[in-house]
Amino acid sequence: MKKVKREGVLGRVGRAIDHAMYQLAPERGMRRMAARAKGDIVTKRLAQLSSGSFGHPSVASNDTRDHRYLNNRLTADEQLEMSLNDTQWRSRELFQTSPHAHGAIEARIAHEIGVGLSCRPKVTECELFDAKTADQINLKLKDVCRRWSMHGVDRRRRHSLGATQRMVARDVATFGEAFAVFREAPAKGPIGLTVELIDPMRVETPAEFARDENVRMGIRYHAKTDQIIGYYVRVKGKRYDAIKPKYEFIRRYDKAGNEQIVHVFEALLPEQSRGVPWLCAAFALLKDLDDFHEAELVAKQIEACFGLIIKTSKKSGGPMSVAEQNWSGDTDSEGRRLEDIYPGMIEYVDEDGEITKIDPSRPGSTFAPFIEAGLRAVSAALNFPYEILAKNFHRTTYSSGRLAMLDGKLSFEIRRQPIVEQFCNPLWRRLVAAAFFFGHLDGIVSRLAYIAAPHLFEDHAWGGQSFGAIDPNKEIEAHRDAVESNQETLAEIHAEHNQDWEDVLTQRDREIRKETDLRLAREKDEMDARTKLGLPMPGEGEDDGKDAVKARGKDAPKDNEDDDESDSENDSK
């Protein structure tokens, strides 16, 4: 049973006085009782705060565990203001130096973007135009997008749309966010639209706005509505002036109301204004794996060098004199002497010296299990399939591999969504506007129709490449059964392969018709050649042969009948 702490003498006396006062003067007595109850609540709350217990058992006081928690009570933005640069620096360093971090980010990009997300315009008939005109608009917009990507979408016209999408995804994975600016430039293709990606570490608050409450982490907000007005971007020059850098303020919308700069990130917590690097939760694990791997590698190198430890006696002059003989002459930054070891090294000592061979025995039996356990922890922290992270499929069965890929496919689609919604969709709206005003849709629909209702021309869908199939035959049978039972549609199946079901059916119809035309043409050429050479047509020779055999069979006697007649004549003679 839980022990109840008894009230002290002063407390009991005070309560008795309160009750007596209530009998004589009820109003004053009630005030005293209310003040005492309030004081008890405050005292109990202070005791809870001092002990660290807030009611739930999971946060009860524990001397062996409490010191491991930082108890950071800052908001998400307050934490980012203090550590955003450090987290981005560390994430970029891991991407550049850690093989596991680099592989995880590149694998994520390969599954989320692949060779690029392609857009499928979905303009439908409405009160302004019919279905035929809508199909023409879709084909023209798709052609404009394809030719624009071929000529390069960046300011220097070097990167295609797919390559730009991969760079956006790489920034989101490495820094937790990406910035893209849409500008107009001299047209080198069908339109003059360009996409300029900005290093997220260049978006920061200028020093003169450090105390401005409406500027936080390089983002300026409206004083009343708290809407984003624009971003401060440090100017990239030949030399970075750390004392007084220059900044460019880029408004979110231009004068025409078009989106001019987009900020791509997924908020993990409420009131979060900037992105958190994807690797942030696995920083320590990735560093531990790299350090452990390096330690094992150094130990193996020492073993390969046939290192020797020389123990000397007093007769040999002591350890200092022997060390003086073996010293290479080099020192480290702290003045400590360095000795060289190398493969095939042979050291000569006097007869009183004792030689002990260094045998690190690396890698040990725990090396592979430790690496696997570490990678599984990283996989859990990143919500990333272990098989893809470690590139290890040798113990994967069909069922386990399919479960891993289904889980990975869901996470890939979730992380692809912010890129599509915050980067690709605004980009498509700018592309449609540029296509109209560059005259690519003249003769199909008027510009006044677009100006009156631009939303009618902006309906579209983005799709990536297929995730593939572990067993294609089973996948095809499953899709066929799902379609026949009305559980899935052709549109859903082809959307997984970044295809439009109508385009697929149209293309298959063209292929079947072409195949039929080629077969008929081939048969006609064969018949003409047979007629020219006097050869029978296919099937005619076989029928004539069969008819001749039938005719001969009716007129000619059978072989056994001839034999019987000759035998009877010989017997009569």
Coordinates of C-alpha atoms in Angstrom, one line a residue:
M1 CA 0.0 0.0 0.0
K2 CA 1.1 3.5 -0.8
K3 CA 2.0 5.5 2.3
V4 CA 0.1 8.8 2.7
K5 CA 2.1 11.6 4.2
R6 CA 0.4 13.0 7.3
E7 CA -0.1 16.7 7.6
G8 CA 2.0 18.6 10.1
V9 CA 0.8 20.3 13.3
L10 CA 0.9 23.8 11.8
G11 CA -1.2 22.7 8.8
R12 CA -3.9 21.1 11.1
V13 CA -4.0 24.2 13.3
G14 CA -4.3 26.5 10.3
R15 CA -7.2 24.5 8.9
A16 CA -9.0 24.5 12.2
I17 CA -8.7 28.3 12.3
D18 CA -10.1 28.5 8.8
H19 CA -13.1 26.5 9.8
A20 CA -13.7 28.6 12.9
M21 CA -13.4 31.8 10.8
Y22 CA -15.9 30.3 8.4
Q23 CA -18.4 29.9 11.2
L24 CA -18.0 33.5 12.4
A25 CA -17.4 35.3 9.1
P26 CA -18.2 33.0 6.1
E27 CA -16.8 35.3 3.4
R28 CA -13.4 35.8 5.1
G29 CA -13.3 32.1 6.0
M30 CA -13.9 31.1 2.3
R31 CA -11.1 33.4 1.2
R32 CA -8.7 31.8 3.8
M33 CA -9.6 28.3 2.6
A34 CA -9.3 29.2 -1.1
A35 CA -5.8 30.8 -0.5
R36 CA -4.7 27.7 1.5
A37 CA -5.9 25.3 -1.3
K38 CA -4.1 27.4 -3.9
G39 CA -0.9 27.4 -1.9
D40 CA -1.2 23.6 -1.6
I41 CA -1.5 23.3 -5.4
V42 CA 1.5 25.5 -6.0
T43 CA 3.6 23.6 -3.5
K44 CA 2.7 20.3 -5.0
R45 CA 3.5 21.6 -8.5
L46 CA 6.9 22.9 -7.4
A47 CA 7.6 19.5 -5.9
Q48 CA 6.8 17.8 -9.1
L49 CA 9.0 20.2 -11.1
S50 CA 11.9 19.7 -8.8
S51 CA 11.6 15.9 -8.9
G52 CA 11.0 15.8 -12.7
S53 CA 7.8 13.8 -12.4
F54 CA 4.9 15.2 -14.4
G55 CA 2.3 12.5 -13.8
H56 CA 3.1 9.9 -16.6
P57 CA 5.2 6.9 -15.5
S58 CA 7.4 7.3 -18.6
V59 CA 8.9 10.5 -17.3
A60 CA 9.2 9.6 -13.6
S61 CA 12.4 10.4 -11.9
N62 CA 15.3 8.0 -12.6
D63 CA 18.8 8.8 -11.6
T64 CA 20.4 6.3 -14.0
R65 CA 18.5 7.6 -17.1
D66 CA 17.6 11.2 -16.6
H67 CA 21.1 12.5 -17.3
R68 CA 20.9 11.1 -20.8
Y69 CA 18.1 13.4 -21.8
L70 CA 18.8 17.0 -22.9
N71 CA 15.3 18.2 -21.8
N72 CA 15.4 20.8 -24.5
R73 CA 12.2 22.9 -24.2
L74 CA 12.8 25.0 -27.3
T75 CA 10.3 25.0 -30.3
A76 CA 11.2 23.5 -33.6
D77 CA 12.2 26.8 -35.1
E78 CA 14.2 27.9 -32.0
Q79 CA 16.2 24.7 -32.3
L80 CA 16.8 25.2 -36.0
E81 CA 17.9 28.8 -35.5
M82 CA 20.7 27.5 -33.2
S83 CA 21.8 24.4 -35.1
L84 CA 20.6 24.5 -38.7
N85 CA 24.0 25.4 -40.1
D86 CA 25.8 22.7 -38.1
T87 CA 23.3 20.0 -39.1
Q88 CA 23.6 20.9 -42.7
W89 CA 27.4 20.9 -42.6
R90 CA 27.5 17.5 -41.0
S91 CA 24.9 16.0 -43.4
R92 CA 26.9 17.2 -46.4
E93 CA 30.1 15.9 -44.9
L94 CA 28.6 12.5 -44.4
F95 CA 27.2 12.5 -47.9
Q96 CA 30.7 13.3 -49.3
T97 CA 32.8 11.0 -47.1
S98 CA 30.6 8.2 -45.7
P99 CA 29.9 5.3 -48.1
H100 CA 26.8 4.2 -46.4
A101 CA 25.3 7.8 -46.2
H102 CA 26.2 8.4 -49.8
G103 CA 24.7 5.1 -50.9
A104 CA 21.5 5.7 -48.9
I105 CA 20.9 9.2 -50.5
E106 CA 21.7 8.0 -54.0
A107 CA 19.5 5.0 -53.6
R108 CA 16.7 7.2 -52.4
I109 CA 17.0 9.4 -55.4
A110 CA 17.1 6.4 -57.7
H111 CA 13.8 5.1 -56.4
E112 CA 12.0 8.5 -55.9
I113 CA 13.1 10.2 -59.2
G114 CA 14.9 7.6 -61.3
V115 CA 15.5 8.9 -64.8
G116 CA 13.0 11.7 -64.1
L117 CA 9.4 12.4 -63.3
S118 CA 7.4 13.0 -66.5
C119 CA 4.3 15.0 -66.7
R120 CA 1.0 13.9 -68.3
P121 CA -1.3 16.8 -69.1
K122 CA -4.9 16.0 -68.4
V123 CA -6.8 18.9 -69.9
T124 CA -10.4 17.8 -70.4
E125 CA -13.4 19.2 -72.4
C126 CA -15.2 22.1 -70.8
E127 CA -17.5 25.0 -71.8
L128 CA -14.6 26.7 -73.7
F129 CA -13.5 23.8 -75.9
D130 CA -14.4 20.3 -76.9
A131 CA -12.7 16.9 -76.3
K132 CA -10.8 17.0 -79.6
T133 CA -9.3 20.4 -78.7
A134 CA -8.4 19.2 -75.3
D135 CA -6.5 16.3 -76.8
Q136 CA -4.6 18.7 -79.1
I137 CA -3.7 20.9 -76.1
N138 CA -2.4 17.9 -74.2
L139 CA -0.2 16.7 -77.1
K140 CA 1.2 20.2 -77.6
L141 CA 2.0 20.8 -74.0
K142 CA 3.7 17.4 -73.7
D143 CA 5.7 18.2 -76.8
V144 CA 6.7 21.7 -75.4
C145 CA 7.9 20.1 -72.2
R146 CA 9.9 17.4 -74.0
R147 CA 11.7 19.9 -76.2
W148 CA 12.3 22.3 -73.4
S149 CA 14.0 19.6 -71.4
M150 CA 16.1 18.6 -74.3
H151 CA 17.5 22.1 -74.6
G152 CA 18.3 22.4 -70.9
V153 CA 16.1 23.9 -68.2
D154 CA 18.8 25.7 -66.1
R155 CA 20.2 29.1 -66.7
R156 CA 23.2 27.7 -68.5
R157 CA 21.1 25.3 -70.6
R158 CA 23.1 22.2 -69.5
H159 CA 20.7 20.1 -67.3
S160 CA 17.6 18.4 -68.4
L161 CA 14.4 18.4 -66.4
G162 CA 15.1 14.9 -65.1
A163 CA 18.6 15.9 -63.9
T164 CA 17.2 19.0 -62.2
Q165 CA 14.6 16.9 -60.4
R166 CA 17.4 14.6 -59.1
M167 CA 19.4 17.6 -57.8
V168 CA 16.3 18.9 -56.0
A169 CA 15.8 15.4 -54.5
R170 CA 19.4 15.3 -53.5
D171 CA 19.2 18.7 -51.8
V172 CA 16.1 17.6 -49.9
A173 CA 17.8 14.4 -48.8
T174 CA 21.1 16.0 -47.8
F175 CA 20.0 19.4 -46.4
G176 CA 16.4 18.6 -45.6
E177 CA 15.2 21.3 -48.1
A178 CA 15.7 22.7 -51.5
F179 CA 15.3 26.2 -53.1
A180 CA 14.5 26.8 -56.8
V181 CA 14.1 30.1 -58.6
F182 CA 12.0 30.4 -61.8
R183 CA 13.3 33.1 -64.1
E184 CA 12.9 34.1 -67.7
A185 CA 15.9 34.1 -70.0
P186 CA 16.5 34.4 -73.8
A187 CA 14.8 31.4 -75.3
K188 CA 17.2 28.6 -76.4
G189 CA 14.3 26.2 -77.0
P190 CA 10.5 26.4 -77.2
I191 CA 10.2 28.7 -74.1
G192 CA 12.5 31.0 -72.1
L193 CA 11.7 29.6 -68.6
T194 CA 14.8 28.6 -66.5
V195 CA 15.1 26.8 -63.2
E196 CA 18.0 28.0 -60.9
L197 CA 18.7 25.9 -57.8
I198 CA 20.1 27.6 -54.8
D199 CA 22.3 26.1 -52.1
P200 CA 20.2 26.0 -49.0
M201 CA 23.2 27.2 -46.9
R202 CA 23.1 30.5 -48.8
V203 CA 19.6 31.3 -47.4
E204 CA 20.2 33.1 -44.2
T205 CA 19.3 36.2 -42.2
P206 CA 21.4 39.3 -42.9
A207 CA 23.1 40.8 -39.9
E208 CA 21.1 44.1 -40.1
F209 CA 17.8 42.1 -39.7
A210 CA 19.1 39.9 -36.8
R211 CA 16.7 41.7 -34.4
D212 CA 13.8 41.9 -36.8
E213 CA 10.9 39.8 -35.6
N214 CA 9.6 39.4 -39.1
V215 CA 12.8 37.8 -40.5
R216 CA 13.6 34.2 -39.3
M217 CA 16.3 32.0 -40.8
G218 CA 16.4 34.1 -44.0
I219 CA 12.6 34.2 -44.5
R220 CA 10.7 37.4 -44.3
Y221 CA 7.1 37.2 -43.1
H222 CA 4.3 39.7 -43.3
A223 CA 3.9 41.6 -40.0
K224 CA 0.1 41.1 -39.8
T225 CA -0.8 38.0 -41.8
D226 CA 2.5 36.0 -41.1
Q227 CA 2.6 35.1 -44.8
I228 CA 5.9 34.5 -46.5
I229 CA 7.0 37.6 -48.5
G230 CA 10.4 36.4 -49.7
Y231 CA 13.8 35.0 -49.0
Y232 CA 17.3 36.5 -48.4
V233 CA 19.9 34.7 -50.4
R234 CA 23.6 35.4 -49.9
V235 CA 25.1 36.5 -53.2
K236 CA 27.5 34.0 -54.7
G237 CA 30.6 35.8 -55.9
K238 CA 34.2 34.8 -56.7
R239 CA 35.1 35.5 -53.1
Y240 CA 33.0 35.1 -50.0
D241 CA 33.3 38.3 -47.9
A242 CA 32.7 37.0 -44.4
I243 CA 32.8 40.4 -42.9
K244 CA 30.1 42.1 -45.0
P245 CA 28.4 39.7 -47.4
K246 CA 25.8 40.9 -49.9
Y247 CA 22.3 39.5 -50.1
E248 CA 19.6 39.4 -52.7
F249 CA 16.0 39.5 -51.6
I250 CA 13.8 37.3 -53.9
R251 CA 10.1 37.8 -53.5
R252 CA 8.0 34.7 -53.4
Y253 CA 5.6 36.0 -56.2
D254 CA 6.5 38.3 -59.0
K255 CA 4.5 41.3 -60.1
A256 CA 2.2 39.2 -62.3
G257 CA 1.4 36.9 -59.3
N258 CA 3.5 33.9 -60.6
E259 CA 5.5 31.9 -58.1
Q260 CA 9.1 33.1 -58.4
I261 CA 10.9 31.0 -55.7
V262 CA 9.8 27.7 -54.2
H263 CA 10.9 26.2 -50.9
V264 CA 10.7 22.4 -50.9
F265 CA 10.7 20.6 -47.6
E266 CA 8.5 18.5 -45.4
A267 CA 7.8 19.9 -41.9
L268 CA 8.3 17.2 -39.2
L269 CA 6.9 19.3 -36.4
P270 CA 4.4 22.2 -36.1
E271 CA 5.6 25.7 -36.7
Q272 CA 8.7 24.5 -38.5
S273 CA 10.0 26.9 -41.1
R274 CA 13.1 25.1 -42.5
G275 CA 13.9 21.5 -43.3
V276 CA 15.8 19.0 -41.2
P277 CA 18.4 16.8 -42.9
W278 CA 17.2 13.3 -43.6
L279 CA 20.4 11.8 -42.0
C280 CA 20.0 13.8 -38.8
A281 CA 18.7 10.9 -36.7
A282 CA 21.5 8.6 -37.9
F283 CA 24.5 11.0 -37.5
A284 CA 26.1 9.2 -34.5
L285 CA 25.4 5.7 -36.0
L286 CA 27.0 6.5 -39.3
K287 CA 30.1 8.1 -37.7
D288 CA 30.5 5.1 -35.4
L289 CA 30.3 2.7 -38.3
D290 CA 33.0 4.7 -40.2
D291 CA 35.2 4.9 -37.1
F292 CA 34.9 1.2 -36.5
H293 CA 35.6 0.3 -40.1
E294 CA 38.7 2.6 -40.1
A295 CA 40.0 1.1 -36.9
E296 CA 39.7 -2.4 -38.4
L297 CA 41.4 -1.3 -41.5
V298 CA 44.4 0.3 -39.7
A299 CA 44.8 -2.9 -37.6
K300 CA 44.8 -5.0 -40.7
Q301 CA 47.4 -2.7 -42.3
I302 CA 49.6 -3.0 -39.2
E303 CA 49.3 -6.8 -39.4
A304 CA 50.3 -6.7 -43.1
C305 CA 53.4 -4.7 -42.3
F306 CA 54.8 -7.4 -39.9
G307 CA 55.2 -4.9 -37.1
L308 CA 57.6 -5.6 -34.2
I309 CA 57.7 -4.4 -30.6
I310 CA 61.3 -4.3 -29.3
K311 CA 61.9 -4.8 -25.6
T312 CA 65.4 -3.9 -24.4
S313 CA 67.4 -4.5 -21.3
K314 CA 69.9 -2.3 -19.5
K315 CA 72.9 -3.8 -21.3
S316 CA 71.5 -2.7 -24.7
G317 CA 71.5 0.9 -23.6
G318 CA 67.9 1.1 -22.5
P319 CA 64.7 1.8 -24.5
M320 CA 65.6 5.4 -25.3
S321 CA 68.8 4.5 -27.1
V322 CA 67.2 1.8 -29.2
A323 CA 64.3 4.2 -30.0
E324 CA 66.9 6.8 -31.1
Q325 CA 68.3 4.2 -33.5
N326 CA 64.9 3.3 -35.0
W327 CA 63.6 6.8 -35.1
S328 CA 62.6 7.9 -38.7
G329 CA 63.4 11.5 -38.0
D330 CA 59.7 12.7 -38.3
T331 CA 57.5 14.1 -35.6
D332 CA 53.8 14.9 -35.4
S333 CA 52.2 18.2 -34.8
E334 CA 52.8 17.8 -31.0
G335 CA 56.5 16.9 -31.4
R336 CA 56.1 13.2 -30.7
R337 CA 58.5 11.0 -32.7
L338 CA 57.2 8.8 -35.4
E339 CA 58.6 5.4 -36.3
D340 CA 58.0 3.7 -39.7
I341 CA 56.5 0.3 -40.3
Y342 CA 56.2 -1.2 -43.7
P343 CA 55.7 -4.6 -45.4
G344 CA 58.7 -6.9 -45.0
M345 CA 60.3 -4.7 -42.3
I346 CA 63.3 -6.3 -40.5
E347 CA 64.7 -4.7 -37.4
Y348 CA 68.1 -5.7 -35.9
V349 CA 68.5 -5.6 -32.2
D350 CA 71.4 -6.7 -29.9
E351 CA 71.5 -10.1 -28.4
D352 CA 69.9 -8.9 -25.2
G353 CA 66.8 -7.6 -27.0
E354 CA 63.5 -9.5 -27.1
I355 CA 61.2 -9.4 -30.1
T356 CA 57.5 -9.7 -29.9
K357 CA 55.3 -9.9 -33.0
I358 CA 52.2 -7.7 -33.3
D359 CA 49.2 -9.8 -34.2
P360 CA 46.0 -7.7 -34.3
S361 CA 44.0 -10.7 -35.7
R362 CA 41.7 -8.5 -37.7
P363 CA 39.0 -8.6 -38.7
G364 CA 37.6 -10.6 -35.9
S365 CA 34.5 -12.7 -35.8
T366 CA 32.4 -9.8 -34.5
F367 CA 33.2 -7.4 -37.4
A368 CA 30.4 -8.5 -39.8
P369 CA 27.6 -8.8 -37.1
F370 CA 28.5 -5.4 -35.7
I371 CA 28.3 -3.8 -39.2
E372 CA 25.0 -5.5 -39.9
A373 CA 23.5 -4.4 -36.6
G374 CA 24.7 -0.8 -37.2
L375 CA 23.2 -0.7 -40.7
R376 CA 19.9 -2.1 -39.4
A377 CA 19.8 0.7 -36.8
V378 CA 20.5 3.2 -39.6
S379 CA 17.8 1.6 -41.7
A380 CA 15.3 2.0 -38.9
A381 CA 16.3 5.6 -38.2
L382 CA 15.9 6.6 -41.9
N383 CA 12.8 4.4 -42.6
F384 CA 14.8 2.8 -45.4
P385 CA 14.9 -0.9 -46.5
Y386 CA 18.0 -2.6 -45.1
E387 CA 18.5 -4.7 -48.2
I388 CA 18.8 -1.5 -50.3
L389 CA 20.9 0.3 -47.8
A390 CA 23.4 -2.5 -47.4
K391 CA 23.0 -3.8 -51.0
N392 CA 22.7 -7.2 -49.4
F393 CA 20.2 -9.6 -50.9
H394 CA 21.9 -13.0 -50.3
R395 CA 19.6 -14.0 -47.5
T396 CA 16.4 -12.5 -48.9
T397 CA 13.5 -14.7 -49.9
Y398 CA 10.7 -13.9 -52.2
S399 CA 8.3 -13.1 -49.4
S400 CA 10.8 -11.0 -47.3
G401 CA 12.0 -9.2 -50.4
R402 CA 8.5 -8.3 -51.4
L403 CA 7.6 -7.1 -48.0
A404 CA 10.8 -4.9 -47.9
M405 CA 10.1 -3.5 -51.3
L406 CA 6.4 -2.7 -50.5
D407 CA 7.5 -0.9 -47.3
G408 CA 10.2 0.9 -49.2
K409 CA 7.8 1.8 -52.0
L410 CA 5.4 3.5 -49.6
S411 CA 8.2 5.5 -48.0
F412 CA 9.6 6.5 -51.4
E413 CA 6.1 7.7 -52.6
I414 CA 5.7 9.7 -49.3
R415 CA 9.0 11.4 -49.7
R416 CA 8.4 12.1 -53.4
Q417 CA 5.1 13.9 -52.6
P418 CA 6.7 17.2 -51.3
I419 CA 8.9 17.4 -54.4
V420 CA 5.9 17.0 -56.7
E421 CA 3.6 19.4 -54.8
Q422 CA 6.1 22.1 -54.0
F423 CA 8.4 22.0 -57.0
C424 CA 7.0 20.1 -60.0
N425 CA 3.4 21.6 -59.8
P426 CA 4.5 25.3 -59.6
L427 CA 7.0 24.5 -62.4
W428 CA 4.2 23.1 -64.6
R429 CA 2.0 26.1 -64.1
R430 CA 4.9 28.4 -65.2
L431 CA 5.5 26.1 -68.2
V432 CA 1.8 26.3 -69.3
A433 CA 1.9 30.1 -69.1
A434 CA 5.1 30.3 -71.1
A435 CA 3.7 27.9 -73.7
F436 CA 0.7 30.2 -74.3
F437 CA 2.6 33.4 -74.4
F438 CA 5.3 32.0 -76.7
G439 CA 2.5 31.2 -79.2
H440 CA 2.7 27.4 -79.1
L441 CA -1.0 27.0 -78.7
D442 CA -2.1 29.5 -81.3
G443 CA -4.6 28.0 -83.7
I444 CA -5.7 25.5 -81.1
V445 CA -7.1 27.8 -78.4
S446 CA -7.0 31.5 -77.9
R447 CA -4.9 33.2 -75.2
L448 CA -7.9 35.0 -73.9
A449 CA -9.4 31.6 -72.9
Y450 CA -6.2 30.9 -70.8
I451 CA -6.3 34.4 -69.3
A452 CA -9.9 34.0 -68.4
A453 CA -9.6 30.5 -66.8
P454 CA -5.9 29.4 -66.4
H455 CA -6.9 26.5 -64.1
L456 CA -8.6 24.7 -67.0
F457 CA -5.2 24.2 -68.7
E458 CA -3.2 23.3 -65.6
D459 CA -4.6 19.9 -64.8
H460 CA -1.8 17.3 -64.9
A461 CA -0.2 14.3 -63.2
W462 CA 3.5 13.5 -62.5
G463 CA 4.7 9.9 -62.6
G464 CA 8.0 8.2 -62.0
Q465 CA 9.6 5.0 -63.3
S466 CA 8.3 1.6 -62.2
F467 CA 9.8 0.0 -59.1
G468 CA 10.1 -3.3 -61.0
A469 CA 8.9 -6.7 -60.0
I470 CA 10.6 -9.5 -58.0
D471 CA 8.6 -12.1 -59.9
P472 CA 7.2 -10.6 -63.1
N473 CA 4.9 -13.6 -63.9
K474 CA 3.2 -13.4 -60.5
E475 CA 2.9 -9.6 -60.8
I476 CA 1.2 -9.8 -64.2
E477 CA -1.2 -12.5 -63.0
A478 CA -2.1 -10.5 -60.0
H479 CA -2.8 -7.4 -62.1
R480 CA -4.9 -9.4 -64.5
D481 CA -7.0 -10.9 -61.7
A482 CA -7.4 -7.5 -60.1
V483 CA -8.6 -6.0 -63.3
E484 CA -11.0 -8.8 -64.1
S485 CA -12.5 -8.6 -60.5
N486 CA -12.8 -4.8 -60.8
Q487 CA -10.4 -4.3 -57.9
E488 CA -7.9 -2.4 -60.1
T489 CA -8.0 -0.4 -63.3
L490 CA -5.7 -0.1 -66.3
A491 CA -5.1 3.6 -65.4
E492 CA -3.7 2.6 -62.0
I493 CA -1.5 -0.2 -63.4
H494 CA 0.0 2.0 -66.1
A495 CA 0.4 4.9 -63.7
E496 CA 2.8 2.8 -61.7
H497 CA 4.9 2.5 -64.8
N498 CA 4.8 6.2 -65.5
Q499 CA 2.4 5.6 -68.5
D500 CA -1.0 6.9 -69.6
W501 CA -3.4 4.0 -70.2
E502 CA -4.9 5.6 -73.2
D503 CA -1.5 6.2 -74.8
V504 CA -0.6 2.6 -74.1
L505 CA -3.8 1.2 -75.7
T506 CA -3.4 3.6 -78.7
Q507 CA 0.2 2.5 -79.2
R508 CA -0.8 -1.2 -78.9
D509 CA -3.5 -0.7 -81.5
R510 CA -1.0 0.9 -83.8
E511 CA 1.5 -2.0 -83.3
I512 CA -1.1 -4.6 -83.9
R513 CA -2.3 -2.9 -87.1
K514 CA 1.2 -2.4 -88.3
E515 CA 2.0 -6.1 -87.6
T516 CA -1.1 -7.2 -89.6
D517 CA -0.2 -4.9 -92.5
L518 CA 3.3 -6.2 -92.7
R519 CA 2.1 -9.9 -92.6
L520 CA -0.4 -9.3 -95.4
A521 CA 2.2 -7.5 -97.5
R522 CA 4.7 -10.3 -96.9
E523 CA 2.1 -12.9 -98.0
K524 CA 1.2 -10.9 -101.1
D525 CA 4.9 -10.7 -102.1
E526 CA 5.3 -14.4 -101.7
M527 CA 2.2 -15.2 -103.9
D528 CA 3.5 -12.8 -106.6
A529 CA 6.9 -14.5 -106.5
R530 CA 5.3 -18.0 -106.8
T531 CA 3.1 -16.9 -109.7
K532 CA 6.1 -15.5 -111.5
L533 CA 8.2 -18.6 -111.1
G534 CA 5.3 -21.0 -111.9
L535 CA 5.4 -22.6 -108.4
P536 CA 2.3 -23.8 -106.7
M537 CA 0.6 -21.7 -104.1
P538 CA 1.0 -22.7 -100.5
G539 CA -1.3 -25.7 -99.9
E540 CA -2.0 -26.5 -103.6
G541 CA 0.7 -29.1 -104.1
E542 CA -0.3 -31.0 -101.0
D543 CA -3.9 -31.2 -102.1
D544 CA -3.0 -32.4 -105.6
G545 CA -0.8 -35.2 -104.2
K546 CA -3.6 -36.4 -101.9
D547 CA -6.0 -36.4 -104.9
A548 CA -3.6 -38.5 -107.0
V549 CA -3.2 -41.0 -104.3
K550 CA -6.9 -41.4 -103.9
A551 CA -7.4 -41.9 -107.7
R552 CA -4.7 -44.5 -107.9
G553 CA -6.1 -46.3 -105.0
K554 CA -9.5 -46.7 -106.7
D555 CA -8.2 -48.0 -110.1
A556 CA -5.1 -50.0 -109.2
P557 CA -5.3 -53.5 -107.5
K558 CA -3.8 -53.9 -104.1
D559 CA -0.4 -55.5 -103.7
N560 CA -1.7 -58.4 -101.7
E561 CA -4.4 -59.2 -104.3
D562 CA -1.7 -59.5 -107.0
D563 CA 0.3 -61.9 -104.9
D564 CA -2.7 -64.1 -104.2
E565 CA -3.5 -64.4 -108.0
S566 CA 0.1 -65.4 -108.9
D567 CA 0.1 -68.0 -106.1
S568 CA -3.1 -69.6 -107.4
E569 CA -1.7 -69.9 -110.9
N570 CA 1.4 -71.7 -109.7
D571 CA -0.7 -74.2 -107.8
S572 CA -2.9 -75.1 -110.8
K573 CA 0.2 -75.8 -112.9

